[in-house]
Amino acid sequence: MITAANFKVNHTRESTASYLEALNLFLDAYSTHCDVRVYPAASSFLKADLYPHVKLGAQNFYPAVNGAYTGEIGSQQLNEFGIKNVLIGHSERRVTLRETQDFIAKKYAFAKENGWEIIYCIGEPKDVRRNGFEAVAQYLLDEFEDIDTDYDKLSIAYEPIWAIGTGVSAEIKDIAEVLDMLKSRFKSTPLLYGGSVNTENLRQIISLKSCGGALIGNAALDAANFCKLIQIAQNVQKEE
Ligand code: PGA
């Protein structure tokens, strides 16, 4: 079970350090089978080995070791912190930052070459959702163009765009339908859900048979709340 906190553009270096200390302490005392990941802002990166129970990740990177890419960071910068975990394809990067599928595929290939763990995000906008499941499935599958889904360090996060940061999660039956469709195609790849996950709805989402975790924004910004979310995920017993 993966529980991942996406900080986006939140927290300072100082508050990220206190957050990670609190989280690592909690995980030290509370033995969990959850794979716990935190994606802070790049300016708040800390050495990954300071927090052995947490996997530190990058929300973004440029697919190069280093070079003339103003404003970006490459593998040289991630390696300095021992970061081996990345998000790729988040809708905020696809839509707001205008990343194309072609560029996303380049980032993916670079992350794979480096052996990094990847959470690859996909998700449909509201107008596609209005057209029903078949339209959603087609839209999501198109987001795998040039992506090697056989990569063994891949997890996929289904994040409907209209559910992100809105406080309105997708309906449980719709999440189930999409995750089951993805499961039938991508078999052993862990599947996460993201989009307004909170302490009220996580249990039901995680209990879905095809759900292997959650990617959480707002509700994970507070360390104590993220610890509660990890406990909820941990306590869900799945029938195998
Ligand atoms: P949210 O963000 O939990 O605030 O909706 C999720 C995400 O964007 O990954």
CSV table of N, CA, C and O in Angstrom, one decimal, residues 86-148:
chain,number,residue,atom,x,y,z
A,86,VAL,N,10.0,9.9,-8.3
A,86,VAL,CA,9.5,11.1,-9.0
A,86,VAL,C,8.0,10.9,-9.3
A,86,VAL,O,7.5,9.8,-9.5
A,87,LEU,N,7.4,12.1,-9.5
A,87,LEU,CA,6.0,12.2,-10.0
A,87,LEU,C,6.2,12.6,-11.5
A,87,LEU,O,7.0,13.4,-11.8
A,88,ILE,N,5.4,11.9,-12.4
A,88,ILE,CA,5.4,12.3,-13.8
A,88,ILE,C,4.0,12.4,-14.2
A,88,ILE,O,3.1,11.5,-13.9
A,89,GLY,N,3.6,13.4,-15.0
A,89,GLY,CA,2.3,13.4,-15.7
A,89,GLY,C,1.2,14.1,-14.8
A,89,GLY,O,0.0,14.0,-15.2
A,90,HIS,N,1.6,14.7,-13.7
A,90,HIS,CA,0.5,15.3,-12.9
A,90,HIS,C,-0.2,16.3,-13.7
A,90,HIS,O,0.3,17.0,-14.5
A,91,SER,N,-1.6,16.4,-13.5
A,91,SER,CA,-2.4,17.2,-14.4
A,91,SER,C,-2.0,18.7,-14.3
A,91,SER,O,-2.2,19.5,-15.2
A,92,GLU,N,-1.5,19.1,-13.1
A,92,GLU,CA,-1.1,20.5,-12.9
A,92,GLU,C,0.1,20.8,-13.9
A,92,GLU,O,0.3,21.9,-14.3
A,93,ARG,N,0.9,19.8,-14.1
A,93,ARG,CA,2.0,20.0,-15.1
A,93,ARG,C,1.6,19.8,-16.5
A,93,ARG,O,2.0,20.5,-17.4
A,94,ARG,N,0.6,18.9,-16.7
A,94,ARG,CA,0.1,18.8,-18.1
A,94,ARG,C,-0.7,20.0,-18.5
A,94,ARG,O,-0.5,20.5,-19.6
A,95,VAL,N,-1.5,20.5,-17.6
A,95,VAL,CA,-2.4,21.6,-18.0
A,95,VAL,C,-1.8,23.0,-17.7
A,95,VAL,O,-1.6,23.8,-18.6
A,96,THR,N,-1.5,23.3,-16.5
A,96,THR,CA,-1.0,24.6,-16.1
A,96,THR,C,0.4,24.9,-16.7
A,96,THR,O,0.7,25.9,-17.2
A,97,LEU,N,1.3,23.9,-16.7
A,97,LEU,CA,2.7,24.0,-17.2
A,97,LEU,C,2.8,23.6,-18.6
A,97,LEU,O,3.9,23.6,-19.1
A,98,ARG,N,1.7,23.1,-19.2
A,98,ARG,CA,1.7,22.8,-20.6
A,98,ARG,C,2.7,21.7,-21.1
A,98,ARG,O,3.2,21.8,-22.1
A,99,GLU,N,2.9,20.7,-20.2
A,99,GLU,CA,3.8,19.6,-20.6
A,99,GLU,C,3.0,18.7,-21.6
A,99,GLU,O,1.9,18.3,-21.3
A,100,THR,N,3.7,18.5,-22.7
A,100,THR,CA,3.0,17.6,-23.7
A,100,THR,C,3.3,16.2,-23.4
A,100,THR,O,4.2,15.8,-22.7
A,101,GLN,N,2.5,15.3,-24.1
A,101,GLN,CA,2.7,13.9,-23.9
A,101,GLN,C,4.1,13.5,-24.3
A,101,GLN,O,4.8,12.6,-23.7
A,102,ASP,N,4.6,14.1,-25.4
A,102,ASP,CA,5.9,13.8,-25.9
A,102,ASP,C,7.0,14.1,-24.9
A,102,ASP,O,7.9,13.3,-24.6
A,103,PHE,N,6.9,15.3,-24.2
A,103,PHE,CA,7.8,15.7,-23.2
A,103,PHE,C,7.7,14.8,-22.0
A,103,PHE,O,8.7,14.3,-21.4
A,104,ILE,N,6.5,14.5,-21.6
A,104,ILE,CA,6.3,13.6,-20.5
A,104,ILE,C,6.9,12.2,-20.7
A,104,ILE,O,7.5,11.6,-19.8
A,105,ALA,N,6.8,11.7,-22.0
A,105,ALA,CA,7.4,10.4,-22.3
A,105,ALA,C,8.9,10.5,-22.2
A,105,ALA,O,9.6,9.6,-21.8
A,106,LYS,N,9.5,11.7,-22.5
A,106,LYS,CA,11.0,11.9,-22.4
A,106,LYS,C,11.4,11.8,-20.9
A,106,LYS,O,12.4,11.2,-20.6
A,107,LYS,N,10.6,12.5,-20.1
A,107,LYS,CA,10.9,12.5,-18.7
A,107,LYS,C,10.8,11.0,-18.1
A,107,LYS,O,11.6,10.6,-17.3
A,108,TYR,N,9.8,10.3,-18.6
A,108,TYR,CA,9.5,9.0,-18.1
A,108,TYR,C,10.7,8.1,-18.5
A,108,TYR,O,11.3,7.3,-17.7
A,109,ALA,N,11.2,8.2,-19.8
A,109,ALA,CA,12.3,7.4,-20.3
A,109,ALA,C,13.6,7.7,-19.4
A,109,ALA,O,14.3,6.8,-19.1
A,110,PHE,N,13.7,9.0,-19.1
A,110,PHE,CA,14.9,9.4,-18.4
A,110,PHE,C,14.9,8.8,-16.9
A,110,PHE,O,15.8,8.3,-16.4
A,111,ALA,N,13.7,8.9,-16.3
A,111,ALA,CA,13.5,8.4,-15.0
A,111,ALA,C,13.8,6.9,-14.9
A,111,ALA,O,14.4,6.4,-14.0
A,112,LYS,N,13.3,6.2,-16.0
A,112,LYS,CA,13.5,4.8,-16.1
A,112,LYS,C,15.0,4.4,-16.2
A,112,LYS,O,15.5,3.5,-15.5
A,113,GLU,N,15.6,5.2,-17.1
A,113,GLU,CA,17.1,5.0,-17.3
A,113,GLU,C,17.9,5.1,-16.0
A,113,GLU,O,18.8,4.4,-15.7
A,114,ASN,N,17.4,6.0,-15.1
A,114,ASN,CA,18.0,6.2,-13.8
A,114,ASN,C,17.6,5.3,-12.8
A,114,ASN,O,18.1,5.3,-11.6
A,115,GLY,N,16.6,4.4,-13.1
A,115,GLY,CA,16.1,3.4,-12.1
A,115,GLY,C,15.3,4.0,-11.0
A,115,GLY,O,15.1,3.4,-9.9
A,116,TRP,N,14.7,5.2,-11.3
A,116,TRP,CA,13.9,5.8,-10.2
A,116,TRP,C,12.5,5.2,-10.1
A,116,TRP,O,11.9,4.7,-11.1
A,117,GLU,N,11.9,5.2,-9.0
A,117,GLU,CA,10.5,4.8,-8.8
A,117,GLU,C,9.6,6.0,-9.4
A,117,GLU,O,9.9,7.1,-9.1
A,118,ILE,N,8.6,5.6,-10.1
A,118,ILE,CA,7.8,6.6,-10.7
A,118,ILE,C,6.3,6.4,-10.3
A,118,ILE,O,5.8,5.3,-10.3
A,119,ILE,N,5.7,7.6,-9.9
A,119,ILE,CA,4.2,7.6,-9.9
A,119,ILE,C,3.8,8.3,-11.1
A,119,ILE,O,4.1,9.5,-11.2
A,120,TYR,N,3.2,7.6,-12.0
A,120,TYR,CA,2.7,8.2,-13.3
A,120,TYR,C,1.3,8.6,-13.2
A,120,TYR,O,0.4,7.7,-12.9
A,121,CYS,N,1.0,9.9,-13.3
A,121,CYS,CA,-0.4,10.4,-13.1
A,121,CYS,C,-1.2,10.5,-14.4
A,121,CYS,O,-0.6,11.0,-15.4
A,122,ILE,N,-2.4,10.1,-14.3
A,122,ILE,CA,-3.3,10.3,-15.4
A,122,ILE,C,-4.7,10.8,-14.8
A,122,ILE,O,-4.9,10.5,-13.7
A,123,GLY,N,-5.5,11.4,-15.7
A,123,GLY,CA,-6.8,11.9,-15.2
A,123,GLY,C,-7.5,12.7,-16.2
A,123,GLY,O,-6.9,13.4,-17.0
A,124,GLU,N,-8.8,12.6,-16.2
A,124,GLU,CA,-9.6,13.2,-17.2
A,124,GLU,C,-10.2,14.5,-16.7
A,124,GLU,O,-10.5,14.7,-15.6
A,125,PRO,N,-10.5,15.5,-17.7
A,125,PRO,CA,-11.2,16.7,-17.3
A,125,PRO,C,-12.7,16.4,-17.2
A,125,PRO,O,-13.2,15.4,-17.6
A,126,LYS,N,-13.4,17.4,-16.6
A,126,LYS,CA,-14.8,17.2,-16.3
A,126,LYS,C,-15.6,16.9,-17.6
A,126,LYS,O,-16.5,16.1,-17.6
A,127,ASP,N,-15.3,17.6,-18.7
A,127,ASP,CA,-16.1,17.5,-19.9
A,127,ASP,C,-16.0,16.0,-20.5
A,127,ASP,O,-16.9,15.5,-21.0
A,128,VAL,N,-14.9,15.4,-20.2
A,128,VAL,CA,-14.7,14.0,-20.7
A,128,VAL,C,-15.5,13.1,-19.8
A,128,VAL,O,-16.2,12.2,-20.2
A,129,ARG,N,-15.5,13.4,-18.5
A,129,ARG,CA,-16.2,12.6,-17.5
A,129,ARG,C,-17.7,12.6,-17.8
A,129,ARG,O,-18.4,11.6,-17.7
A,130,ARG,N,-18.2,13.8,-18.2
A,130,ARG,CA,-19.6,13.9,-18.6
A,130,ARG,C,-20.1,13.0,-19.7
A,130,ARG,O,-21.2,12.6,-19.8
A,131,ASN,N,-19.1,12.6,-20.6
A,131,ASN,CA,-19.4,11.7,-21.7
A,131,ASN,C,-19.4,10.2,-21.3
A,131,ASN,O,-19.5,9.4,-22.2
A,132,GLY,N,-19.1,9.9,-20.1
A,132,GLY,CA,-19.3,8.6,-19.6
A,132,GLY,C,-18.0,7.8,-19.6
A,132,GLY,O,-16.9,8.2,-20.0
A,133,PHE,N,-18.1,6.5,-19.1
A,133,PHE,CA,-16.9,5.7,-18.8
A,133,PHE,C,-16.1,5.4,-20.0
A,133,PHE,O,-14.8,5.5,-20.0
A,134,GLU,N,-16.7,5.1,-21.2
A,134,GLU,CA,-15.9,4.7,-22.4
A,134,GLU,C,-15.0,5.9,-22.8
A,134,GLU,O,-13.9,5.7,-23.1
A,135,ALA,N,-15.6,7.1,-22.7
A,135,ALA,CA,-14.8,8.3,-23.1
A,135,ALA,C,-13.6,8.5,-22.1
A,135,ALA,O,-12.5,8.8,-22.5
A,136,VAL,N,-13.9,8.3,-20.8
A,136,VAL,CA,-12.9,8.4,-19.8
A,136,VAL,C,-11.8,7.4,-20.0
A,136,VAL,O,-10.6,7.8,-20.1
A,137,ALA,N,-12.2,6.2,-20.3
A,137,ALA,CA,-11.2,5.1,-20.5
A,137,ALA,C,-10.3,5.4,-21.7
A,137,ALA,O,-9.0,5.3,-21.6
A,138,GLN,N,-10.9,5.9,-22.8
A,138,GLN,CA,-10.1,6.2,-24.0
A,138,GLN,C,-9.1,7.4,-23.7
A,138,GLN,O,-7.9,7.3,-24.0
A,139,TYR,N,-9.6,8.4,-23.0
A,139,TYR,CA,-8.8,9.5,-22.6
A,139,TYR,C,-7.6,9.1,-21.8
A,139,TYR,O,-6.4,9.5,-22.0
A,140,LEU,N,-7.9,8.3,-20.8
A,140,LEU,CA,-6.8,7.8,-19.9
A,140,LEU,C,-5.8,7.0,-20.6
A,140,LEU,O,-4.6,7.1,-20.4
A,141,LEU,N,-6.2,6.1,-21.5
A,141,LEU,CA,-5.3,5.2,-22.2
A,141,LEU,C,-4.4,6.0,-23.1
A,141,LEU,O,-3.3,5.7,-23.3
A,142,ASP,N,-5.0,7.1,-23.7
A,142,ASP,CA,-4.2,7.9,-24.6
A,142,ASP,C,-3.0,8.6,-23.8
A,142,ASP,O,-2.0,9.0,-24.4
A,143,GLU,N,-3.2,8.7,-22.5
A,143,GLU,CA,-2.1,9.3,-21.7
A,143,GLU,C,-0.9,8.4,-21.4
A,143,GLU,O,0.0,8.7,-20.8
A,144,PHE,N,-1.0,7.2,-22.0
A,144,PHE,CA,0.1,6.2,-21.9
A,144,PHE,C,0.9,6.1,-23.2
A,144,PHE,O,1.8,5.3,-23.3
A,145,GLU,N,0.7,7.1,-24.1
A,145,GLU,CA,1.4,7.0,-25.3
A,145,GLU,C,2.9,7.1,-25.1
A,145,GLU,O,3.4,8.0,-24.3
A,146,ASP,N,3.7,6.2,-25.6
A,146,ASP,CA,5.1,6.2,-25.5
A,146,ASP,C,5.6,6.0,-24.0
A,146,ASP,O,6.8,6.3,-23.7
A,147,ILE,N,4.8,5.4,-23.2
A,147,ILE,CA,5.1,5.1,-21.8
A,147,ILE,C,5.3,3.6,-21.7
A,147,ILE,O,4.4,2.8,-22.0
A,148,ASP,N,6.5,3.2,-21.2
A,148,ASP,CA,6.7,1.7,-21.0
A,148,ASP,C,6.1,1.3,-19.7
A,148,ASP,O,6.7,1.4,-18.6
